[in-house]
PDB file of C-alpha atoms in Angstrom:
ATOM      1  CA  MET G   1      73.842 137.595 119.550  1.00  0.00           C
ATOM      2  CA  LYS G   2      71.542 139.317 122.019  1.00  0.00           C
ATOM      3  CA  HIS G   3      71.827 142.672 120.240  1.00  0.00           C
ATOM      4  CA  TRP G   4      70.056 141.129 117.233  1.00  0.00           C
ATOM      5  CA  TYR G   5      66.750 141.220 119.088  1.00  0.00           C
ATOM      6  CA  ARG G   6      66.701 144.785 120.367  1.00  0.00           C
ATOM      7  CA  ARG G   7      67.716 148.147 118.976  1.00  0.00           C
ATOM      8  CA  GLY G   8      70.211 148.993 121.677  1.00  0.00           C
ATOM      9  CA  ALA G   9      73.562 150.732 121.585  1.00  0.00           C
ATOM     10  CA  VAL G  10      75.429 147.790 120.029  1.00  0.00           C
ATOM     11  CA  ALA G  11      72.869 147.411 117.237  1.00  0.00           C
ATOM     12  CA  TRP G  12      72.992 151.101 116.355  1.00  0.00           C
ATOM     13  CA  LEU G  13      76.792 151.070 116.489  1.00  0.00           C
ATOM     14  CA  LEU G  14      76.816 148.286 113.894  1.00  0.00           C
ATOM     15  CA  TRP G  15      73.994 149.765 111.816  1.00  0.00           C
ATOM     16  CA  PRO G  16      76.303 151.491 109.265  1.00  0.00           C
ATOM     17  CA  ALA G  17      77.949 148.131 108.569  1.00  0.00           C
ATOM     18  CA  SER G  18      74.520 146.606 108.039  1.00  0.00           C
ATOM     19  CA  LEU G  19      73.813 149.218 105.337  1.00  0.00           C
ATOM     20  CA  VAL G  20      76.913 148.067 103.475  1.00  0.00           C
ATOM     21  CA  PHE G  21      75.855 144.426 103.892  1.00  0.00           C
ATOM     22  CA  GLY G  22      72.374 145.244 102.604  1.00  0.00           C
ATOM     23  CA  PHE G  23      73.715 147.101  99.564  1.00  0.00           C
ATOM     24  CA  VAL G  24      75.947 144.149  98.627  1.00  0.00           C
ATOM     25  CA  ALA G  25      73.099 141.649  99.135  1.00  0.00           C
ATOM     26  CA  LEU G  26      70.681 143.660  96.990  1.00  0.00           C
ATOM     27  CA  LEU G  27      73.279 144.296  94.290  1.00  0.00           C
ATOM     28  CA  ARG G  28      74.071 140.594  94.117  1.00  0.00           C
ATOM     29  CA  ARG G  29      70.393 139.683  93.796  1.00  0.00           C
ATOM     30  CA  LEU G  30      69.934 142.315  91.079  1.00  0.00           C
ATOM     31  CA  LEU G  31      72.938 141.087  89.089  1.00  0.00           C
ATOM     32  CA  PHE G  32      71.573 137.552  89.111  1.00  0.00           C
ATOM     33  CA  SER G  33      68.092 138.719  88.090  1.00  0.00           C
ATOM     34  CA  LEU G  34      69.567 140.691  85.159  1.00  0.00           C
ATOM     35  CA  GLY G  35      71.700 137.743  84.075  1.00  0.00           C
ATOM     36  CA  ILE G  36      74.983 139.591  84.635  1.00  0.00           C
ATOM     37  CA  LEU G  37      75.889 136.962  87.222  1.00  0.00           C
ATOM     38  CA  LYS G  38      75.091 133.586  85.719  1.00  0.00           C
ATOM     39  CA  SER G  39      72.724 131.073  87.303  1.00  0.00           C
ATOM     40  CA  ARG G  40      71.886 127.546  86.225  1.00  0.00           C
ATOM     41  CA  HIS G  41      69.004 125.132  86.535  1.00  0.00           C
ATOM     42  CA  PRO G  42      69.796 121.428  87.052  1.00  0.00           C
ATOM     43  CA  GLY G  43      67.015 120.248  84.745  1.00  0.00           C
ATOM     44  CA  ILE G  44      64.703 118.798  87.386  1.00  0.00           C
ATOM     45  CA  PRO G  45      62.413 120.632  89.847  1.00  0.00           C
ATOM     46  CA  VAL G  46      64.235 122.494  92.626  1.00  0.00           C
ATOM     47  CA  ILE G  47      62.625 123.240  96.003  1.00  0.00           C
ATOM     48  CA  VAL G  48      64.556 125.705  98.146  1.00  0.00           C
ATOM     49  CA  ILE G  49      64.006 125.696 101.910  1.00  0.00           C
ATOM     50  CA  GLY G  50      65.613 128.642 103.655  1.00  0.00           C
ATOM     51  CA  ASN G  51      65.148 131.682 105.812  1.00  0.00           C
ATOM     52  CA  ILE G  52      66.150 135.316 105.854  1.00  0.00           C
ATOM     53  CA  VAL G  53      67.698 135.287 109.321  1.00  0.00           C
ATOM     54  CA  ALA G  54      71.022 133.879 110.468  1.00  0.00           C
ATOM     55  CA  GLY G  55      70.710 130.750 112.556  1.00  0.00           C
ATOM     56  CA  GLY G  56      68.280 127.878 112.627  1.00  0.00           C
ATOM     57  CA  SER G  57      64.522 128.268 112.416  1.00  0.00           C
ATOM     58  CA  GLY G  58      63.381 124.677 111.873  1.00  0.00           C
ATOM     59  CA  LYS G  59      64.489 124.204 108.266  1.00  0.00           C
ATOM     60  CA  THR G  60      66.113 120.802 108.722  1.00  0.00           C
ATOM     61  CA  PRO G  61      63.030 119.023 110.160  1.00  0.00           C
ATOM     62  CA  LEU G  62      60.936 120.514 107.347  1.00  0.00           C
ATOM     63  CA  VAL G  63      63.431 119.322 104.708  1.00  0.00           C
ATOM     64  CA  ILE G  64      63.195 115.804 106.160  1.00  0.00           C
ATOM     65  CA  TRP G  65      59.397 115.963 106.115  1.00  0.00           C
ATOM     66  CA  ILE G  66      59.347 117.159 102.497  1.00  0.00           C
ATOM     67  CA  ALA G  67      61.687 114.369 101.390  1.00  0.00           C
ATOM     68  CA  GLU G  68      59.551 111.742 103.152  1.00  0.00           C
ATOM     69  CA  PHE G  69      56.326 113.257 101.819  1.00  0.00           C
ATOM     70  CA  LEU G  70      57.536 113.374  98.231  1.00  0.00           C
ATOM     71  CA  ARG G  71      58.742 109.780  98.421  1.00  0.00           C
ATOM     72  CA  SER G  72      55.313 108.722  99.663  1.00  0.00           C
ATOM     73  CA  ARG G  73      53.786 110.385  96.603  1.00  0.00           C
ATOM     74  CA  GLY G  74      56.018 108.638  94.080  1.00  0.00           C
ATOM     75  CA  TRP G  75      58.778 111.211  93.692  1.00  0.00           C
ATOM     76  CA  ARG G  76      62.465 110.333  94.022  1.00  0.00           C
ATOM     77  CA  PRO G  77      64.015 113.262  95.920  1.00  0.00           C
ATOM     78  CA  ALA G  78      67.571 114.092  96.852  1.00  0.00           C
ATOM     79  CA  ILE G  79      68.842 116.734  99.265  1.00  0.00           C
ATOM     80  CA  ILE G  80      71.629 119.255  98.711  1.00  0.00           C
ATOM     81  CA  SER G  81      73.282 121.047 101.621  1.00  0.00           C
ATOM     82  CA  ARG G  82      76.238 123.340 101.952  1.00  0.00           C
ATOM     83  CA  GLY G  83      77.545 121.154 104.754  1.00  0.00           C
ATOM     84  CA  TYR G  84      78.099 124.024 107.168  1.00  0.00           C
ATOM     85  CA  GLY G  85      80.851 123.316 109.671  1.00  0.00           C
ATOM     86  CA  GLY G  86      82.400 120.512 107.628  1.00  0.00           C
ATOM     87  CA  ARG G  87      85.670 120.757 105.743  1.00  0.00           C
ATOM     88  CA  GLY G  88      84.315 118.944 102.698  1.00  0.00           C
ATOM     89  CA  GLY G  89      81.089 120.901 102.568  1.00  0.00           C
ATOM     90  CA  ASN G  90      82.648 124.322 102.976  1.00  0.00           C
ATOM     91  CA  ALA G  91      85.513 124.021 100.517  1.00  0.00           C
ATOM     92  CA  GLY G  92      85.835 120.552  99.036  1.00  0.00           C
ATOM     93  CA  ALA G  93      84.514 118.957  95.882  1.00  0.00           C
ATOM     94  CA  PRO G  94      80.882 117.760  95.782  1.00  0.00           C
ATOM     95  CA  ARG G  95      80.424 114.576  97.767  1.00  0.00           C
ATOM     96  CA  ALA G  96      77.782 112.397  99.310  1.00  0.00           C
ATOM     97  CA  ALA G  97      77.118 112.636 103.041  1.00  0.00           C
ATOM     98  CA  THR G  98      76.393 109.320 104.736  1.00  0.00           C
ATOM     99  CA  LEU G  99      76.112 107.886 108.225  1.00  0.00           C
ATOM    100  CA  ALA G 100      79.718 106.758 107.969  1.00  0.00           C
ATOM    101  CA  ASP G 101      80.975 110.351 107.665  1.00  0.00           C
ATOM    102  CA  GLN G 102      82.122 112.621 110.446  1.00  0.00           C
ATOM    103  CA  ALA G 103      80.428 115.943 111.123  1.00  0.00           C
ATOM    104  CA  SER G 104      83.845 117.618 110.930  1.00  0.00           C
ATOM    105  CA  ASP G 105      84.021 116.551 107.272  1.00  0.00           C
ATOM    106  CA  VAL G 106      80.491 117.062 105.923  1.00  0.00           C
ATOM    107  CA  GLY G 107      78.697 119.039 108.645  1.00  0.00           C
ATOM    108  CA  ASP G 108      76.207 117.913 111.272  1.00  0.00           C
ATOM    109  CA  GLU G 109      72.926 118.504 109.437  1.00  0.00           C
ATOM    110  CA  PRO G 110      73.792 116.448 106.304  1.00  0.00           C
ATOM    111  CA  ILE G 111      74.436 113.345 108.416  1.00  0.00           C
ATOM    112  CA  LEU G 112      71.122 113.844 110.188  1.00  0.00           C
ATOM    113  CA  LEU G 113      69.386 114.419 106.842  1.00  0.00           C
ATOM    114  CA  SER G 114      70.902 111.241 105.438  1.00  0.00           C
ATOM    115  CA  ARG G 115      69.833 109.142 108.406  1.00  0.00           C
ATOM    116  CA  ARG G 116      66.298 110.474 108.648  1.00  0.00           C
ATOM    117  CA  SER G 117      65.321 111.061 105.018  1.00  0.00           C
ATOM    118  CA  GLY G 118      66.536 107.841 103.441  1.00  0.00           C
ATOM    119  CA  CYS G 119      67.398 109.651 100.213  1.00  0.00           C
ATOM    120  CA  PRO G 120      70.732 110.782  98.702  1.00  0.00           C
ATOM    121  CA  VAL G 121      72.284 113.758 100.490  1.00  0.00           C
ATOM    122  CA  TRP G 122      75.185 115.619  98.901  1.00  0.00           C
ATOM    123  CA  VAL G 123      77.206 118.581 100.159  1.00  0.00           C
ATOM    124  CA  GLY G 124      79.435 121.300  98.754  1.00  0.00           C
ATOM    125  CA  ALA G 125      79.787 125.072  98.720  1.00  0.00           C
ATOM    126  CA  ASP G 126      78.951 125.298  94.983  1.00  0.00           C
ATOM    127  CA  ARG G 127      75.501 123.782  94.919  1.00  0.00           C
ATOM    128  CA  VAL G 128      75.269 124.000  91.115  1.00  0.00           C
ATOM    129  CA  ALA G 129      78.283 121.686  90.903  1.00  0.00           C
ATOM    130  CA  VAL G 130      76.829 119.514  93.667  1.00  0.00           C
ATOM    131  CA  ALA G 131      73.574 119.109  91.727  1.00  0.00           C
ATOM    132  CA  ALA G 132      75.442 118.062  88.602  1.00  0.00           C
ATOM    133  CA  ALA G 133      77.538 115.502  90.473  1.00  0.00           C
ATOM    134  CA  LEU G 134      74.534 114.162  92.349  1.00  0.00           C
ATOM    135  CA  ARG G 135      72.458 113.714  89.192  1.00  0.00           C
ATOM    136  CA  SER G 136      75.349 111.933  87.517  1.00  0.00           C
ATOM    137  CA  ALA G 137      75.544 109.476  90.410  1.00  0.00           C
ATOM    138  CA  HIS G 138      71.761 109.109  90.910  1.00  0.00           C
ATOM    139  CA  GLU G 139      69.949 109.163  87.591  1.00  0.00           C
ATOM    140  CA  GLU G 140      66.712 108.119  89.311  1.00  0.00           C
ATOM    141  CA  VAL G 141      66.440 111.413  91.239  1.00  0.00           C
ATOM    142  CA  ASN G 142      63.719 113.659  89.804  1.00  0.00           C
ATOM    143  CA  VAL G 143      63.448 116.477  92.368  1.00  0.00           C
ATOM    144  CA  LEU G 144      66.026 118.363  94.444  1.00  0.00           C
ATOM    145  CA  VAL G 145      65.490 119.874  97.883  1.00  0.00           C
ATOM    146  CA  LEU G 146      68.006 122.566  98.834  1.00  0.00           C
ATOM    147  CA  ASP G 147      68.538 122.890 102.564  1.00  0.00           C
ATOM    148  CA  ASP G 148      69.246 126.533 103.475  1.00  0.00           C
ATOM    149  CA  GLY G 149      69.554 127.684  99.857  1.00  0.00           C
ATOM    150  CA  LEU G 150      67.400 130.803  99.738  1.00  0.00           C
ATOM    151  CA  GLN G 151      70.351 133.133  99.140  1.00  0.00           C
ATOM    152  CA  HIS G 152      72.205 130.743  96.783  1.00  0.00           C
ATOM    153  CA  TYR G 153      71.081 132.484  93.606  1.00  0.00           C
ATOM    154  CA  ARG G 154      73.480 130.604  91.324  1.00  0.00           C
ATOM    155  CA  MET G 155      70.982 127.746  91.554  1.00  0.00           C
ATOM    156  CA  ARG G 156      67.710 128.560  89.791  1.00  0.00           C
ATOM    157  CA  ARG G 157      64.706 127.303  91.685  1.00  0.00           C
ATOM    158  CA  ASP G 158      61.092 126.396  91.012  1.00  0.00           C
ATOM    159  CA  VAL G 159      59.720 126.706  94.555  1.00  0.00           C
ATOM    160  CA  GLU G 160      60.937 128.927  97.399  1.00  0.00           C
ATOM    161  CA  VAL G 161      59.836 128.213 100.970  1.00  0.00           C
ATOM    162  CA  ALA G 162      60.947 130.443 103.846  1.00  0.00           C
ATOM    163  CA  VAL G 163      60.798 129.154 107.417  1.00  0.00           C
ATOM    164  CA  VAL G 164      60.383 131.591 110.301  1.00  0.00           C
ATOM    165  CA  ASP G 165      60.113 130.969 114.020  1.00  0.00           C
ATOM    166  CA  SER G 166      58.815 132.962 116.966  1.00  0.00           C
ATOM    167  CA  ARG G 167      61.877 135.230 116.905  1.00  0.00           C
ATOM    168  CA  GLY G 168      60.613 136.702 113.645  1.00  0.00           C
ATOM    169  CA  THR G 169      63.004 139.183 112.088  1.00  0.00           C
ATOM    170  CA  GLY G 170      64.562 140.282 115.374  1.00  0.00           C
ATOM    171  CA  ASN G 171      65.308 143.996 115.543  1.00  0.00           C
ATOM    172  CA  GLY G 172      64.733 144.316 111.799  1.00  0.00           C
ATOM    173  CA  PHE G 173      68.353 145.193 111.007  1.00  0.00           C
ATOM    174  CA  LEU G 174      70.574 143.379 108.541  1.00  0.00           C
ATOM    175  CA  LEU G 175      73.794 141.659 109.577  1.00  0.00           C
ATOM    176  CA  PRO G 176      75.818 142.437 111.634  1.00  0.00           C
ATOM    177  CA  ALA G 177      73.516 144.892 113.449  1.00  0.00           C
ATOM    178  CA  GLY G 178      70.620 142.410 113.297  1.00  0.00           C
ATOM    179  CA  PRO G 179      69.932 138.827 112.248  1.00  0.00           C
ATOM    180  CA  LEU G 180      68.701 139.485 108.702  1.00  0.00           C
ATOM    181  CA  ARG G 181      70.510 138.057 105.682  1.00  0.00           C
ATOM    182  CA  GLU G 182      68.102 139.927 103.399  1.00  0.00           C
ATOM    183  CA  PRO G 183      65.523 142.657 104.035  1.00  0.00           C
ATOM    184  CA  ALA G 184      62.237 141.582 105.626  1.00  0.00           C
ATOM    185  CA  TRP G 185      60.345 142.325 102.388  1.00  0.00           C
ATOM    186  CA  ARG G 186      62.052 139.258 100.889  1.00  0.00           C
ATOM    187  CA  LEU G 187      59.397 137.148 102.646  1.00  0.00           C
ATOM    188  CA  ARG G 188      56.798 138.665 100.310  1.00  0.00           C
ATOM    189  CA  THR G 189      58.625 137.306  97.246  1.00  0.00           C
ATOM    190  CA  VAL G 190      58.853 133.628  98.245  1.00  0.00           C
ATOM    191  CA  ASP G 191      56.214 131.086  97.214  1.00  0.00           C
ATOM    192  CA  ALA G 192      55.325 130.114 100.777  1.00  0.00           C
ATOM    193  CA  VAL G 193      56.152 131.016 104.364  1.00  0.00           C
ATOM    194  CA  VAL G 194      56.103 128.286 107.011  1.00  0.00           C
ATOM    195  CA  CYS G 195      55.786 129.459 110.624  1.00  0.00           C
ATOM    196  CA  ASN G 196      57.477 127.145 113.103  1.00  0.00           C
ATOM    197  CA  GLY G 197      55.579 127.106 116.394  1.00  0.00           C
ATOM    198  CA  PHE G 198      52.923 129.694 115.645  1.00  0.00           C
ATOM    199  CA  ALA G 199      50.205 130.589 113.157  1.00  0.00           C
ATOM    200  CA  LYS G 200      50.041 133.619 110.889  1.00  0.00           C
ATOM    201  CA  GLU G 201      47.542 134.624 108.276  1.00  0.00           C
ATOM    202  CA  GLY G 202      48.711 133.817 104.774  1.00  0.00           C
ATOM    203  CA  ALA G 203      51.342 131.339 105.975  1.00  0.00           C
ATOM    204  CA  PHE G 204      51.460 127.629 106.738  1.00  0.00           C
ATOM    205  CA  ALA G 205      51.824 126.669 110.400  1.00  0.00           C
ATOM    206  CA  MET G 206      54.244 123.981 111.521  1.00  0.00           C
ATOM    207  CA  ARG G 207      54.990 122.388 114.861  1.00  0.00           C
ATOM    208  CA  LEU G 208      57.798 120.116 116.020  1.00  0.00           C
ATOM    209  CA  GLU G 209      56.751 116.911 117.772  1.00  0.00           C
ATOM    210  CA  GLY G 210      58.824 114.486 119.796  1.00  0.00           C
ATOM    211  CA  GLU G 211      58.315 112.857 123.189  1.00  0.00           C
ATOM    212  CA  VAL G 212      60.337 109.637 123.015  1.00  0.00           C
ATOM    213  CA  LEU G 213      64.042 109.657 123.868  1.00  0.00           C
ATOM    214  CA  HIS G 214      66.593 107.020 122.935  1.00  0.00           C
ATOM    215  CA  ARG G 215      69.816 106.130 124.650  1.00  0.00           C
ATOM    216  CA  MET G 216      72.830 107.342 122.709  1.00  0.00           C
ATOM    217  CA  THR G 217      74.735 104.079 123.140  1.00  0.00           C
ATOM    218  CA  ASP G 218      71.707 101.973 122.163  1.00  0.00           C
ATOM    219  CA  ALA G 219      69.106 103.545 119.879  1.00  0.00           C
ATOM    220  CA  ALA G 220      66.813 100.562 120.507  1.00  0.00           C
ATOM    221  CA  ASP G 221      66.480 101.646 124.150  1.00  0.00           C
ATOM    222  CA  ARG G 222      63.600 104.095 123.775  1.00  0.00           C
ATOM    223  CA  ARG G 223      61.698 105.689 126.645  1.00  0.00           C
ATOM    224  CA  PRO G 224      58.928 108.282 126.910  1.00  0.00           C
ATOM    225  CA  ALA G 225      59.859 111.643 128.353  1.00  0.00           C
ATOM    226  CA  SER G 226      57.661 110.864 131.370  1.00  0.00           C
ATOM    227  CA  ALA G 227      60.249 108.241 132.400  1.00  0.00           C
ATOM    228  CA  PHE G 228      62.643 111.083 133.230  1.00  0.00           C
ATOM    229  CA  ALA G 229      60.215 113.163 135.285  1.00  0.00           C
ATOM    230  CA  GLY G 230      61.690 114.237 138.598  1.00  0.00           C
ATOM    231  CA  GLN G 231      65.265 113.380 137.593  1.00  0.00           C
ATOM    232  CA  LYS G 232      68.168 115.788 137.483  1.00  0.00           C
ATOM    233  CA  LEU G 233      68.538 116.432 133.785  1.00  0.00           C
ATOM    234  CA  HIS G 234      71.098 118.462 131.831  1.00  0.00           C
ATOM    235  CA  ALA G 235      69.757 119.729 128.500  1.00  0.00           C
ATOM    236  CA  VAL G 236      72.378 120.556 125.862  1.00  0.00           C
ATOM    237  CA  ALA G 237      71.617 122.364 122.603  1.00  0.00           C
ATOM    238  CA  GLY G 238      73.864 123.897 119.945  1.00  0.00           C
ATOM    239  CA  ILE G 239      71.106 124.972 117.541  1.00  0.00           C
ATOM    240  CA  GLY G 240      69.877 128.310 116.232  1.00  0.00           C
ATOM    241  CA  ASP G 241      67.442 128.787 119.116  1.00  0.00           C
ATOM    242  CA  PRO G 242      68.450 126.574 122.079  1.00  0.00           C
ATOM    243  CA  ASP G 243      65.542 127.896 124.139  1.00  0.00           C
ATOM    244  CA  ARG G 244      63.147 126.190 121.741  1.00  0.00           C
ATOM    245  CA  PHE G 245      64.624 122.816 122.708  1.00  0.00           C
ATOM    246  CA  PHE G 246      64.606 123.605 126.420  1.00  0.00           C
ATOM    247  CA  LEU G 247      60.975 124.749 126.328  1.00  0.00           C
ATOM    248  CA  HIS G 248      60.047 121.601 124.416  1.00  0.00           C
ATOM    249  CA  LEU G 249      61.403 119.558 127.322  1.00  0.00           C
ATOM    250  CA  VAL G 250      59.481 121.684 129.806  1.00  0.00           C
ATOM    251  CA  ARG G 251      56.257 121.100 127.867  1.00  0.00           C
ATOM    252  CA  LEU G 252      56.950 117.364 128.186  1.00  0.00           C
ATOM    253  CA  GLY G 253      56.880 117.753 131.965  1.00  0.00           C
ATOM    254  CA  LEU G 254      60.640 117.795 132.556  1.00  0.00           C
ATOM    255  CA  LYS G 255      62.731 120.291 134.506  1.00  0.00           C
ATOM    256  CA  PRO G 256      66.000 120.552 132.573  1.00  0.00           C
ATOM    257  CA  LEU G 257      69.102 122.472 133.533  1.00  0.00           C
ATOM    258  CA  PRO G 258      69.741 124.353 130.263  1.00  0.00           C
ATOM    259  CA  HIS G 259      73.192 124.472 128.665  1.00  0.00           C
ATOM    260  CA  PRO G 260      72.979 126.567 125.457  1.00  0.00           C
ATOM    261  CA  PHE G 261      75.795 126.575 122.898  1.00  0.00           C
ATOM    262  CA  PRO G 262      76.226 128.449 119.589  1.00  0.00           C
ATOM    263  CA  ASP G 263      74.630 126.968 116.465  1.00  0.00           C
ATOM    264  CA  HIS G 264      76.791 124.194 114.920  1.00  0.00           C
ATOM    265  CA  HIS G 265      79.018 124.137 118.011  1.00  0.00           C
ATOM    266  CA  PRO G 266      81.799 121.522 117.507  1.00  0.00           C
ATOM    267  CA  PHE G 267      80.982 119.542 120.629  1.00  0.00           C
ATOM    268  CA  LYS G 268      83.635 117.686 122.592  1.00  0.00           C
ATOM    269  CA  PRO G 269      83.021 115.269 125.487  1.00  0.00           C
ATOM    270  CA  GLU G 270      84.419 117.786 127.971  1.00  0.00           C
ATOM    271  CA  ASP G 271      81.543 120.142 127.062  1.00  0.00           C
ATOM    272  CA  LEU G 272      79.283 117.629 128.789  1.00  0.00           C
ATOM    273  CA  ALA G 273      81.488 117.067 131.835  1.00  0.00           C
ATOM    274  CA  PHE G 274      78.691 117.037 134.396  1.00  0.00           C
ATOM    275  CA  ALA G 275      78.401 114.658 137.349  1.00  0.00           C
ATOM    276  CA  ALA G 276      79.117 111.115 136.121  1.00  0.00           C
ATOM    277  CA  ASP G 277      75.626 109.717 136.715  1.00  0.00           C
ATOM    278  CA  ASP G 278      73.608 112.788 135.677  1.00  0.00           C
ATOM    279  CA  VAL G 279      71.273 112.354 132.716  1.00  0.00           C
ATOM    280  CA  VAL G 280      72.145 114.443 129.653  1.00  0.00           C
ATOM    281  CA  VAL G 281      69.595 115.126 126.897  1.00  0.00           C
ATOM    282  CA  MET G 282      70.547 116.612 123.542  1.00  0.00           C
ATOM    283  CA  THR G 283      69.176 117.250 120.064  1.00  0.00           C
ATOM    284  CA  GLU G 284      69.755 114.847 117.185  1.00  0.00           C
ATOM    285  CA  LYS G 285      71.940 117.395 115.422  1.00  0.00           C
ATOM    286  CA  ASP G 286      74.229 117.704 118.431  1.00  0.00           C
ATOM    287  CA  ALA G 287      74.341 113.947 118.988  1.00  0.00           C
ATOM    288  CA  VAL G 288      75.830 113.490 115.506  1.00  0.00           C
ATOM    289  CA  LYS G 289      79.000 115.246 116.667  1.00  0.00           C
ATOM    290  CA  LEU G 290      79.357 113.131 119.815  1.00  0.00           C
ATOM    291  CA  ARG G 291      78.744 109.646 118.423  1.00  0.00           C
ATOM    292  CA  HIS G 292      82.363 108.605 118.946  1.00  0.00           C
ATOM    293  CA  ALA G 293      82.178 109.456 122.650  1.00  0.00           C
ATOM    294  CA  ALA G 294      78.642 108.288 123.511  1.00  0.00           C
ATOM    295  CA  ARG G 295      77.909 107.528 127.169  1.00  0.00           C
ATOM    296  CA  PRO G 296      75.084 105.387 128.592  1.00  0.00           C
ATOM    297  CA  ASN G 297      73.635 108.372 130.470  1.00  0.00           C
ATOM    298  CA  TRP G 298      73.400 110.508 127.296  1.00  0.00           C
ATOM    299  CA  TRP G 299      69.975 110.569 125.674  1.00  0.00           C
ATOM    300  CA  VAL G 300      68.706 112.000 122.390  1.00  0.00           C
ATOM    301  CA  LEU G 301      65.304 113.550 121.670  1.00  0.00           C
ATOM    302  CA  PRO G 302      64.391 113.329 117.960  1.00  0.00           C
ATOM    303  CA  VAL G 303      61.749 115.754 116.688  1.00  0.00           C
ATOM    304  CA  THR G 304      59.528 115.555 113.631  1.00  0.00           C
ATOM    305  CA  ALA G 305      58.026 118.434 111.657  1.00  0.00           C
ATOM    306  CA  ARG G 306      54.235 118.528 111.340  1.00  0.00           C
ATOM    307  CA  PRO G 307      53.230 121.224 108.846  1.00  0.00           C
ATOM    308  CA  ASP G 308      49.635 122.012 107.976  1.00  0.00           C
ATOM    309  CA  ALA G 309      48.088 119.226 105.881  1.00  0.00           C
ATOM    310  CA  ALA G 310      47.411 121.806 103.188  1.00  0.00           C
ATOM    311  CA  PHE G 311      51.136 122.453 102.786  1.00  0.00           C
ATOM    312  CA  GLY G 312      51.821 119.061 101.209  1.00  0.00           C
ATOM    313  CA  GLU G 313      49.016 119.416  98.688  1.00  0.00           C
ATOM    314  CA  TRP G 314      50.127 122.957  97.886  1.00  0.00           C
ATOM    315  CA  LEU G 315      53.658 121.720  97.266  1.00  0.00           C
ATOM    316  CA  LEU G 316      52.484 118.966  94.922  1.00  0.00           C
ATOM    317  CA  GLY G 317      50.424 121.517  93.040  1.00  0.00           C
ATOM    318  CA  ARG G 318      53.471 123.741  92.555  1.00  0.00           C
ATOM    319  CA  LEU G 319      55.565 120.820  91.310  1.00  0.00           C
ATOM    320  CA  LYS G 320      52.890 119.878  88.781  1.00  0.00           C
TER     321      LYS G 320
END
């Protein structure tokens, strides 16, 4: 959506529609705040990780980091996701997402969250119902982390964290004229803002690290990025900001041929129909959707969130 990042003719043409979208979004928020639309609290602390723009901004790596951090401090977290792109997550009853599931059923991010976090991950469109089902199945859980739940006001929350990346708020317009789900002032109402890839006064900085790739057909075959220097390399990314992945590879000393796809693209093997012996590198989220068709020349680059050290202590303070 190139028009989301400049106020050109297309953006202004769609601007009236964005006013309608903004009115509905604000009215909905007001109705929840007044109690006219009912919200519920699951009875244990709720941490919401989200953003105010459409598309990815680095939320999933931060959710994984938070789950790992809380576990290291004695908490027993679980993660709730809508399961975007999966049939079960979008419309089905609450269910767990595990490594055995297919992305077409529960979404790509929940499978990645399950594999990396080591804690229960459940999906469903009604996250209040998901929380109830999860707590019934996992009585040991004592804190919930909502992935991409900032606008899910039916679930009351104790901590709100908004993640932003270098794209900021784009052209400043609401959907569909711009990328905003809510007005930019919403960032002033959250408990913390985490800036992915840059620093800003009053916010916590975060960076994504990762320099070791693993072969998709054998995760034990791990090699540093330097092992691929000088090779012809196709980089594939179906995330919110594919350029972020491509630039990450460049910073590692590689010269990838970029192949961007829309966020949550339902990858098929033919999407990667390059020369048979060419090396293909992809994100973990994209690899989830291609597990059944893995090839020896397909490689995955996992990344890990590294927020400011102060962020973890701040979060513990809020939970206490």
